[in-house]
Structure formats: structure tokens, C-alpha cells
PDB file of C-alpha atoms in Angstrom:
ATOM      1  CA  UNK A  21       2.455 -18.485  -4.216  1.00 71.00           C
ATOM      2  CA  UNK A  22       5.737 -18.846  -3.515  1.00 86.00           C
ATOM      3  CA  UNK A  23       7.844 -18.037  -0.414  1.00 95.00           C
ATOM      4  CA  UNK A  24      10.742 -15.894  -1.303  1.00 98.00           C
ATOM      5  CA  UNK A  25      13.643 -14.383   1.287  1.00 98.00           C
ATOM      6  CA  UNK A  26      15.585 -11.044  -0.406  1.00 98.00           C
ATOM      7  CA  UNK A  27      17.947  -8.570   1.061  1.00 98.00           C
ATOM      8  CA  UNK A  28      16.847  -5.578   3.142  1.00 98.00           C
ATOM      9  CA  UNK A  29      19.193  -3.150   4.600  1.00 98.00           C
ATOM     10  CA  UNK A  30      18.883  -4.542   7.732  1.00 98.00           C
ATOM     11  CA  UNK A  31      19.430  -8.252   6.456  1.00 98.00           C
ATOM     12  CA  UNK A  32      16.974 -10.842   4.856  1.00 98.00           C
ATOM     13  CA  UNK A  33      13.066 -10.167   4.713  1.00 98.00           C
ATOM     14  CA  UNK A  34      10.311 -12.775   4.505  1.00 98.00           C
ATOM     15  CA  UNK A  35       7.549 -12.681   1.361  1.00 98.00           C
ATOM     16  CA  UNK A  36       5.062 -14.069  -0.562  1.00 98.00           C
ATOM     17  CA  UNK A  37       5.636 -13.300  -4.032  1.00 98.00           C
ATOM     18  CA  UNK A  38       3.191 -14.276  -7.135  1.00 98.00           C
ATOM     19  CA  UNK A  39       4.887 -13.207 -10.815  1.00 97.00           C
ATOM     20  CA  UNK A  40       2.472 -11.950 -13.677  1.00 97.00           C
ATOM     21  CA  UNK A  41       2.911 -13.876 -16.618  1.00 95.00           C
ATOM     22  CA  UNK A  42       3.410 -10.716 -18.619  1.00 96.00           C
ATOM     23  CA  UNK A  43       6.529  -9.405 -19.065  1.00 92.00           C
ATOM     24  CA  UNK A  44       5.487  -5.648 -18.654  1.00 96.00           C
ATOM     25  CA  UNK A  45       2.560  -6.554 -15.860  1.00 98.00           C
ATOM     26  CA  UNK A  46       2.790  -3.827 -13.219  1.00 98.00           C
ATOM     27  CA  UNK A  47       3.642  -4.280 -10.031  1.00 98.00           C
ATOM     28  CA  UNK A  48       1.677  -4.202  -6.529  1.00 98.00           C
ATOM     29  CA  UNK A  49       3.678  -4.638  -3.420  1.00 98.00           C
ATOM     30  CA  UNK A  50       1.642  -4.373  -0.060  1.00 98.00           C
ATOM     31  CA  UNK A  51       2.410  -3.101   3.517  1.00 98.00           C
ATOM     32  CA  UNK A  52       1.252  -4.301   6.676  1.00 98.00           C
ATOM     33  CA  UNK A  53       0.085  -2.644   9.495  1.00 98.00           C
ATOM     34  CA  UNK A  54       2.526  -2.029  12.902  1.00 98.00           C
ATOM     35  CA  UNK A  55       4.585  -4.782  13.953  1.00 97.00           C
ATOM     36  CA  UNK A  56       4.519  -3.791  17.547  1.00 97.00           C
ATOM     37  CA  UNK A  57       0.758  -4.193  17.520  1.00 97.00           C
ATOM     38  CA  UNK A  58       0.384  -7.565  15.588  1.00 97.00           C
ATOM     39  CA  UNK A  59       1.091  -6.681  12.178  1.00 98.00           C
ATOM     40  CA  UNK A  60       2.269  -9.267   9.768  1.00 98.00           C
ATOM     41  CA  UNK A  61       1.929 -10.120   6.085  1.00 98.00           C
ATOM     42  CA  UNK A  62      -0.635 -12.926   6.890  1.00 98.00           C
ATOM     43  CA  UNK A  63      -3.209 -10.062   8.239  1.00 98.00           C
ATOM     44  CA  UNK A  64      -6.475 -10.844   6.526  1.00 98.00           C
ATOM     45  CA  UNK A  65      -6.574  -7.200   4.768  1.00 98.00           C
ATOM     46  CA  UNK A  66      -3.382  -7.611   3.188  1.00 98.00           C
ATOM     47  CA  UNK A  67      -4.037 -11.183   2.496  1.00 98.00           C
ATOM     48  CA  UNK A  68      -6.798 -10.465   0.698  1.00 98.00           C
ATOM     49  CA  UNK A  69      -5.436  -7.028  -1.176  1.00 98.00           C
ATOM     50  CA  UNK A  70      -2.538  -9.344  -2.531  1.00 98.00           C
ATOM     51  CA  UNK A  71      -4.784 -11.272  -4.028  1.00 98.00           C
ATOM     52  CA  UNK A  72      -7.312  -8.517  -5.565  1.00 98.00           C
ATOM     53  CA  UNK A  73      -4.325  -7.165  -7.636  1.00 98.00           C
ATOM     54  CA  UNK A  74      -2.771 -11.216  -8.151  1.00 98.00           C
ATOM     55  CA  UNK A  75      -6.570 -11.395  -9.918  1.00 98.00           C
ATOM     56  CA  UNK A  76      -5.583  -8.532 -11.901  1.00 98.00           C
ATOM     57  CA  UNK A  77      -2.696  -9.748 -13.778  1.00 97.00           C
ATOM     58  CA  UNK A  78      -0.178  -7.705 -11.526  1.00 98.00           C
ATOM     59  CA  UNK A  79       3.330  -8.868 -10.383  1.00 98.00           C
ATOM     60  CA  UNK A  80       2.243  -8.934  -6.556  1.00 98.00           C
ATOM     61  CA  UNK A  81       4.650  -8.966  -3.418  1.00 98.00           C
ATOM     62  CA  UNK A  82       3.736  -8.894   0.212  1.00 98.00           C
ATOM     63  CA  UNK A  83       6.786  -9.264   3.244  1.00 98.00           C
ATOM     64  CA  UNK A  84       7.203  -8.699   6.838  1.00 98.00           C
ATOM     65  CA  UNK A  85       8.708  -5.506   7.836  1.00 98.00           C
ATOM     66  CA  UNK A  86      11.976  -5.923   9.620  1.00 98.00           C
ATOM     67  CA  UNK A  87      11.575  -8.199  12.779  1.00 98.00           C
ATOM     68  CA  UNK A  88       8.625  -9.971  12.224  1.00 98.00           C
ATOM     69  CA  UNK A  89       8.250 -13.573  10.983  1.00 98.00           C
ATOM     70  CA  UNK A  90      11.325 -14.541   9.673  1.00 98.00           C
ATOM     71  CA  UNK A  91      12.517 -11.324   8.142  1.00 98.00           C
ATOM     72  CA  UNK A  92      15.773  -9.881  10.251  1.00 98.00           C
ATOM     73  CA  UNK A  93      16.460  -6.779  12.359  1.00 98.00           C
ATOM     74  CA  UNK A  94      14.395  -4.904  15.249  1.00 98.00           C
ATOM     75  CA  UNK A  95      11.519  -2.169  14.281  1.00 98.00           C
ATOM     76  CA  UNK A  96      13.171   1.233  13.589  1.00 98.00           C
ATOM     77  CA  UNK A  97       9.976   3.502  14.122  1.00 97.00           C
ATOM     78  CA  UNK A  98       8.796   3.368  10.102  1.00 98.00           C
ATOM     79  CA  UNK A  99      12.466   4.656   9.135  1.00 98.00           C
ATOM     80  CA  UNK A 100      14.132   1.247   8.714  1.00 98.00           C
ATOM     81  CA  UNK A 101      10.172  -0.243   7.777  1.00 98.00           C
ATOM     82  CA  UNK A 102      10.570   2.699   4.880  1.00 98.00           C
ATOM     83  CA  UNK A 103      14.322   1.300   3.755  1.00 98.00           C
ATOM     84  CA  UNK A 104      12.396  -2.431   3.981  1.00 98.00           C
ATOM     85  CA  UNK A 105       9.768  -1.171   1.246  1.00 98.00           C
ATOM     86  CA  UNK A 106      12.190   0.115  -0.774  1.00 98.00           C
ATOM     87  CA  UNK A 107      14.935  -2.784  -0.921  1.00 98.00           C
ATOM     88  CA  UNK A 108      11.259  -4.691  -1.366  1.00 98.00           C
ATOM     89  CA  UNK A 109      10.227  -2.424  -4.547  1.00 98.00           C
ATOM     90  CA  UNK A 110      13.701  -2.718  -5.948  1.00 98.00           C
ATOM     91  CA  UNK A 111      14.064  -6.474  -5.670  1.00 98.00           C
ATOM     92  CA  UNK A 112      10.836  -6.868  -7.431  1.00 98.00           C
ATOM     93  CA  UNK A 113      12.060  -4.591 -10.284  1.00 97.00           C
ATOM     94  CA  UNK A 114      15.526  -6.585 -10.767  1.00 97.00           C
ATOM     95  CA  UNK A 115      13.235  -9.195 -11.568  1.00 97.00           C
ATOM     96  CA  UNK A 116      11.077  -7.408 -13.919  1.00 97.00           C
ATOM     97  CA  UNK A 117      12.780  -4.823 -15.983  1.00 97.00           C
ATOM     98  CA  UNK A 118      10.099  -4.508 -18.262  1.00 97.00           C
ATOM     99  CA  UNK A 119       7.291  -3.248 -15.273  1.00 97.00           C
ATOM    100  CA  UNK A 120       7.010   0.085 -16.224  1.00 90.00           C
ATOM    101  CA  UNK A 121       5.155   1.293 -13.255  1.00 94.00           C
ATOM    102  CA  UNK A 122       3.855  -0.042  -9.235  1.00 98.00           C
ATOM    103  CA  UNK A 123       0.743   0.502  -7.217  1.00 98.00           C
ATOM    104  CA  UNK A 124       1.302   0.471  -3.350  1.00 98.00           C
ATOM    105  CA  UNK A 125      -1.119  -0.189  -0.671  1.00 98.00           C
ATOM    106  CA  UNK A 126      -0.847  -0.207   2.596  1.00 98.00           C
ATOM    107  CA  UNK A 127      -3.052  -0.879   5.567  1.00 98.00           C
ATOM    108  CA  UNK A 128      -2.609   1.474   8.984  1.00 98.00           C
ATOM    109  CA  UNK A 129       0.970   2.042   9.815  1.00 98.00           C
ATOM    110  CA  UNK A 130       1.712   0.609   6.255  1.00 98.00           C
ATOM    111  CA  UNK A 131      -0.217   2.970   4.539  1.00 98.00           C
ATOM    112  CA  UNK A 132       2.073   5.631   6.093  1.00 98.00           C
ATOM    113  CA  UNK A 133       5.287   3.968   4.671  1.00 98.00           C
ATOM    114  CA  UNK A 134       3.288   3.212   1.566  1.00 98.00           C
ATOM    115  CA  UNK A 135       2.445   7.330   0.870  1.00 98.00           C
ATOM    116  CA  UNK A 136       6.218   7.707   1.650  1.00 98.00           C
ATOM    117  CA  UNK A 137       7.546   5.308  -0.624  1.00 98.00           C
ATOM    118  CA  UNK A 138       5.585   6.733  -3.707  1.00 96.00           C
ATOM    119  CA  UNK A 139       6.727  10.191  -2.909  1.00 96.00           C
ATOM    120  CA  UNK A 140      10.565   8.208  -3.648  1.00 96.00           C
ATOM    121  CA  UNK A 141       9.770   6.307  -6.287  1.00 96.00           C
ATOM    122  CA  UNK A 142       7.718   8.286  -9.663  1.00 94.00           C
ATOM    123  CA  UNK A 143       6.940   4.831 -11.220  1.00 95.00           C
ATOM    124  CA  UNK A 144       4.420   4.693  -8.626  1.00 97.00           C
ATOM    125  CA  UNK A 145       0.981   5.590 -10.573  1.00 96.00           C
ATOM    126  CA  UNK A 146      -1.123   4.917  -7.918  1.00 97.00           C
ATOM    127  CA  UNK A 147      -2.225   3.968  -4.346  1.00 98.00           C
ATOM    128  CA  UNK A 148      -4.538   2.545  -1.479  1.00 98.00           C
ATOM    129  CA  UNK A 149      -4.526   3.878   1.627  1.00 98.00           C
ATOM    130  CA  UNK A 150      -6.462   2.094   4.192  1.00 98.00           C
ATOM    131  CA  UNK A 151      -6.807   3.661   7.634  1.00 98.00           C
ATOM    132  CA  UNK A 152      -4.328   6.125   7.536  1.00 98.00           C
ATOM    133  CA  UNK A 153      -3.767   7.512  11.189  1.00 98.00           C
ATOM    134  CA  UNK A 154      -2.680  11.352  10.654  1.00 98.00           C
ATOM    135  CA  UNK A 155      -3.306  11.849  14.280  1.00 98.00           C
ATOM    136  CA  UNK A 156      -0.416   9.785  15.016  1.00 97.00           C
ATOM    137  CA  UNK A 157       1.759   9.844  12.193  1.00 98.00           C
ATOM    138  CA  UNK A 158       2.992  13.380  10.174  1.00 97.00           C
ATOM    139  CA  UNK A 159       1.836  12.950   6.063  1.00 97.00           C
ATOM    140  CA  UNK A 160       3.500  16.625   5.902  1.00 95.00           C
ATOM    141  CA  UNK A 161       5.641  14.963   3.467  1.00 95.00           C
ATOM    142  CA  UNK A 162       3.010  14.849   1.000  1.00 94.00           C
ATOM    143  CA  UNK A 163       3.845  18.061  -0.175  1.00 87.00           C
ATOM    144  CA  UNK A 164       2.619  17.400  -3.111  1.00 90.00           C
ATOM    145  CA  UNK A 165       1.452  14.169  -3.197  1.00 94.00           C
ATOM    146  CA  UNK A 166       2.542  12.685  -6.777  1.00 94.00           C
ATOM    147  CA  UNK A 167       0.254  10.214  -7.493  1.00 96.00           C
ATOM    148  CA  UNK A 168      -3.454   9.310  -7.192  1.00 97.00           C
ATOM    149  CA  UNK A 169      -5.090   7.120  -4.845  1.00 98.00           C
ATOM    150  CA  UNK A 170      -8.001   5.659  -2.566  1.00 98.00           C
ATOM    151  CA  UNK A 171      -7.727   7.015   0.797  1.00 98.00           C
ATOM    152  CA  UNK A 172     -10.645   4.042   2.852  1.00 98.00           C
ATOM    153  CA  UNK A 173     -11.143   4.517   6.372  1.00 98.00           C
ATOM    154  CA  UNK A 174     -14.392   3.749   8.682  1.00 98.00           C
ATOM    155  CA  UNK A 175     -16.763   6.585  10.435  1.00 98.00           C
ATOM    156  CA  UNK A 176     -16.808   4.054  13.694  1.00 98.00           C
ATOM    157  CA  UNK A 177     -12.528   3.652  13.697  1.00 98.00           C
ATOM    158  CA  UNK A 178     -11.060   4.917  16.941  1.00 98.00           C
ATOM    159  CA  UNK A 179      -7.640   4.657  16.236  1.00 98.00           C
ATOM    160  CA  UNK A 180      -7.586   7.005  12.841  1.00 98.00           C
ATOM    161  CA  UNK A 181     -10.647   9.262  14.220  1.00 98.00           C
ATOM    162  CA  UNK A 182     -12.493  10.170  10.922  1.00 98.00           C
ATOM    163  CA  UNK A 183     -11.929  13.728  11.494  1.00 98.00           C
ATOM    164  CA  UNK A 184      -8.007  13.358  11.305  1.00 98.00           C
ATOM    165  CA  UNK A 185      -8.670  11.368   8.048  1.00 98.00           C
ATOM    166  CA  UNK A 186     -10.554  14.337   6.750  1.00 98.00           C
ATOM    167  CA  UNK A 187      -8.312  16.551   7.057  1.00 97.00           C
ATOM    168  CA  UNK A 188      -5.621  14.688   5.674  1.00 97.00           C
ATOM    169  CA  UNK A 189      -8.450  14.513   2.386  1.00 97.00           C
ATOM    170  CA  UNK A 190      -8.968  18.040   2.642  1.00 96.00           C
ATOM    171  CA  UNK A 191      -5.431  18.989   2.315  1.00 95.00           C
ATOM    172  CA  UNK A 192      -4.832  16.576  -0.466  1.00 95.00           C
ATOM    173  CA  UNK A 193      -7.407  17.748  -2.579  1.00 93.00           C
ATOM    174  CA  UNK A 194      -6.194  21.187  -2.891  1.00 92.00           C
ATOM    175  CA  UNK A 195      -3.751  20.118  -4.890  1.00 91.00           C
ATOM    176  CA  UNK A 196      -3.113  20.056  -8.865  1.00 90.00           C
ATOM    177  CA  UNK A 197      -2.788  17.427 -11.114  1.00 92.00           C
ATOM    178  CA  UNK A 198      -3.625  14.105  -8.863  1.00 95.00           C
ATOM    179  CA  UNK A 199      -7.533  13.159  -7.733  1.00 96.00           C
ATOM    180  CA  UNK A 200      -7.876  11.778  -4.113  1.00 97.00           C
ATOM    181  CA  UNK A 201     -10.764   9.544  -3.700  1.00 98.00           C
ATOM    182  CA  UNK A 202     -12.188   8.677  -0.664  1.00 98.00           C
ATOM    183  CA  UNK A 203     -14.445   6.267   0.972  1.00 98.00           C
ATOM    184  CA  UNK A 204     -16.035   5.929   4.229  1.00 98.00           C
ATOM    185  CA  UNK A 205     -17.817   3.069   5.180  1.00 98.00           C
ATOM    186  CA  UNK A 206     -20.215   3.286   7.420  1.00 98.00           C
ATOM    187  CA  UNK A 207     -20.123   1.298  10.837  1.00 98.00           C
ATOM    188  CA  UNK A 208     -16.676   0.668  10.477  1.00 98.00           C
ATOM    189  CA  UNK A 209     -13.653   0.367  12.859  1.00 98.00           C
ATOM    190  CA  UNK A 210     -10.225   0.212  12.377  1.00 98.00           C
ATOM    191  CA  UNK A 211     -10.065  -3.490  12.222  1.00 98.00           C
ATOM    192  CA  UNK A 212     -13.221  -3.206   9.857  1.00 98.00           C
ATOM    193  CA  UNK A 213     -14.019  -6.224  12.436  1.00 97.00           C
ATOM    194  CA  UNK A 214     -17.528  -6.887  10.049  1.00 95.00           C
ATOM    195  CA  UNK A 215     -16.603  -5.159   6.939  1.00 98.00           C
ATOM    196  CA  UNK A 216     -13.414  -6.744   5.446  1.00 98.00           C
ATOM    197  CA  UNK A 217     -15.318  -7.997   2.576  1.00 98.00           C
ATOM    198  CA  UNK A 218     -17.070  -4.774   2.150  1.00 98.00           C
ATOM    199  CA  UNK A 219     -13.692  -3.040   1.960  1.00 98.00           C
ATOM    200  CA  UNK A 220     -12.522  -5.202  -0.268  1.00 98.00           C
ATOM    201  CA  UNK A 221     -15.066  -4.923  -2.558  1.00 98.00           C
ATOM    202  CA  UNK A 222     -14.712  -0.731  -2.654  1.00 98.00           C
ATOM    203  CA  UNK A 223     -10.691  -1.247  -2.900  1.00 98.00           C
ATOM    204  CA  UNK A 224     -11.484  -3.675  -5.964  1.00 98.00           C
ATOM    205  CA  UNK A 225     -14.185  -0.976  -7.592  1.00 98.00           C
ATOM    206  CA  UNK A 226     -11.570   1.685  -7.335  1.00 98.00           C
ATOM    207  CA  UNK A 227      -8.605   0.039  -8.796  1.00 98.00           C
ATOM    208  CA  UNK A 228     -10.655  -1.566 -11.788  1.00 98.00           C
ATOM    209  CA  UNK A 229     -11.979   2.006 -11.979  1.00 97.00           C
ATOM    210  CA  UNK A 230      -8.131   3.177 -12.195  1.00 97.00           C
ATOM    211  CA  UNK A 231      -7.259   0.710 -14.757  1.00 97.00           C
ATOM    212  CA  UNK A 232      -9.864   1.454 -16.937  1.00 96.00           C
ATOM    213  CA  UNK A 233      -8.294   5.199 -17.342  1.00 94.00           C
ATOM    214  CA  UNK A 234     -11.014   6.420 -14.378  1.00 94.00           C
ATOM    215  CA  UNK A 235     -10.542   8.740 -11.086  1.00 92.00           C
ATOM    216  CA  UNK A 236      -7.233  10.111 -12.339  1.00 86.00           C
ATOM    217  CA  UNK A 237      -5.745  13.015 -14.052  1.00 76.00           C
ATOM    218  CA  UNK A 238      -4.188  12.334 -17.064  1.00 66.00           C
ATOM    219  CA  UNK A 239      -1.034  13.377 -17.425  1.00 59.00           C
ATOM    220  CA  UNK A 240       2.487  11.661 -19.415  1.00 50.00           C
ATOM    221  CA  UNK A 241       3.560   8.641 -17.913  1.00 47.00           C
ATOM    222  CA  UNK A 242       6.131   9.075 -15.181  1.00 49.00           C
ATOM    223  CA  UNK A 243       8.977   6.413 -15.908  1.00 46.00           C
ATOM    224  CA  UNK A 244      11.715   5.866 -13.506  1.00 44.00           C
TER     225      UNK A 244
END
């Protein structure tokens, strides 16, 4: 897996970057959770979702947001951490002109720059969300939300109640053309301090679910 330094807007940013060896292999590029609060590209979740897609034949990236590790710059409140994705997304694609479309997932404050990013970029198909925190981040951007996706959270997580969650769900499945699955695992908290391999196992269901033309509406292929 090798280590790789590329060019964010706020200078260079840290990675661990594994190619496909297909030409046309989409890409997966994962988001960590807050860098004020511990966050890094080494958490165990995104670890371990950069692998689950590396399994799956996809081109797979994973970097520290601005000011963590040994990427540059100071956290910008997810505006600069939202720049960071996409300089991350577009150095991937220089090196793979032939990926015709990206999956994002993100875990906590990364799944918030994560929903942003694919409502940017249309070659995004689909996405994870894990622990999404609408009770302290605004998703009113998602209006509509353009792509499909897992939305994974825990009935025991105190830092994304499960009611905020909800009705982030609710308002996403009132819309057209995309279907929103969701998954609640029981017990859970926000670190899913017992359940990481449970949650893997449900993100892992759900994406082999996806790629086998499952849990989405079909529709033509959005190229970029």
C-alpha cells in the first residue's frame, strides 16, 4: 500500500493509496472522522473500509484532512476539509482517466464532507455514510441528493442521536430517482466500540449488493 503525498489547496496531503489493476476499476476514496477530536486516516473504520473496497478490485485512496499527520495547513471547519476531498478525488482521476465513476464513504464528520463532495462531483454513483451527525452539522444541501447510498448509524450512539439520523432518512427518502438504505445496529455507539466488525460486515453486504445492480434506481450512467 503505498504512501503517496499530492497537492491540496492548502499545500501537500498525506495518503495511502492502493491502484486497481484495471484500467477502468472505479474508484473509492475515504474520509475520516474530525481532526479536532482524533480523526486520522489510520482510524480502524476507515482502515478497514479501505480495504473492503481494495478487496473489491477498486482504485482505493484514504488521506489526512488538512493538518493532521503529515498533510499541511490548519482545520478550516469542513470548508477547506471539503477543498482537501476534492483536490483528493481529482488527483486520483489524473491517474486514472479511464475510472468512469467513484464511491465515497465517510465516517462521522467525514461522512458530512463525503455527502458534499458527491453533490460536486456526478461520477459519484454511490455512498456510505457512517454516523452522520445532522444534529450538528446542516445536510440541507442535499437538496436532492444525487446518488444512492448506505446511511449506518447505532441506536446506542450519543453523539448522532438516532432520532437526528432518522430524520435525515426520512427526508431523503422522499425523494425521486435515488434509494436510501439504512441500517441500525443495535447496541451500538458512535465509536461502534464492540461492533466494528459487525459494521463492516453490513457496509460489505450493501456495496456487493450495489455492485451486483441491487438497492438502486436505475437510471443512465452519469459521466463527468
Amino acid at each position: 500500500m503505498p504512501e503517496v503525498i499530492f497537492t491540496g489547496p492548502a499545500g501537500r496531503l498525506e495518503g495511502r493509496y492502493q491502484p486497481s489493476k484495471e484500467k477502468s476499476a472505479p474508484i473509492a476514496i475515504i474520509l475520516h472522522p474530525h481532526p479536532q477530536f482524533g480523526g486520522t486516516m489510520n482510524n480502524k473504520i476507515v482502515y478497514d473500509l479501505f480495504y473492503m473496497f481494495q478487496k473489491r478490485d477498486f482504485t482505493t485512496l484514504r488521506f489526512n484532512f488538512r493538518g493532521i499527520g503529515r498533510s499541511q495547513g490548519e482545520f478550516d471547519h469542513g470548508t477547506g476539509e471539503l477543498s482537501d476531498a476534492a483536490a483528493a478525488l481529482d488527483w486520483v482521476q489524473s491517474l486514472h482517466p479511464d475510472s468512469k465513476s467513484c464511491w465515497v464513504a465517510g465516517y462521522s464528520f467525514g461522512a458530512w464532507i463525503g455527502m458534499q463532495l458527491l453533490m460536486r462531483r456526478p461520477e459519484i454513483e454511490g455512498f456510505i455514510s457512517i454516523a452522520p451527525q445532522p444534529n450538528t452539522y446542516d445536510f440541507s444541501f442535499l437538496a436532492p441528493c444525487p446518488s444512492s447510498g448506505l446511511i449506518i448509524h447505532g441506536d446506542a450512539d450519543k453523539v448522532a442521536p438516532p432520532k437526528d439520523v432518522q430524520g435525515l432518512v426520512d427526508k431523503l427518502h422522499t425523494q425521486k430517482g435515488i434509494t436510501i438504505t439504512q441500517k441500525t445496529l443495535p447496541g451500538a455507539n458512535h465509536f461502534f466500540s464492540n461492533d466494528a466488525d459487525l459494521l463492516l460486515q453490513e457496509c460489505a453486504d450493501y456495496l456487493d449488493r450495489r455492485l451486483a445492480g441491487e438497492l438502486s434506481d436505475p437510471r443512465p450512467k452519469r459521466l463527468r
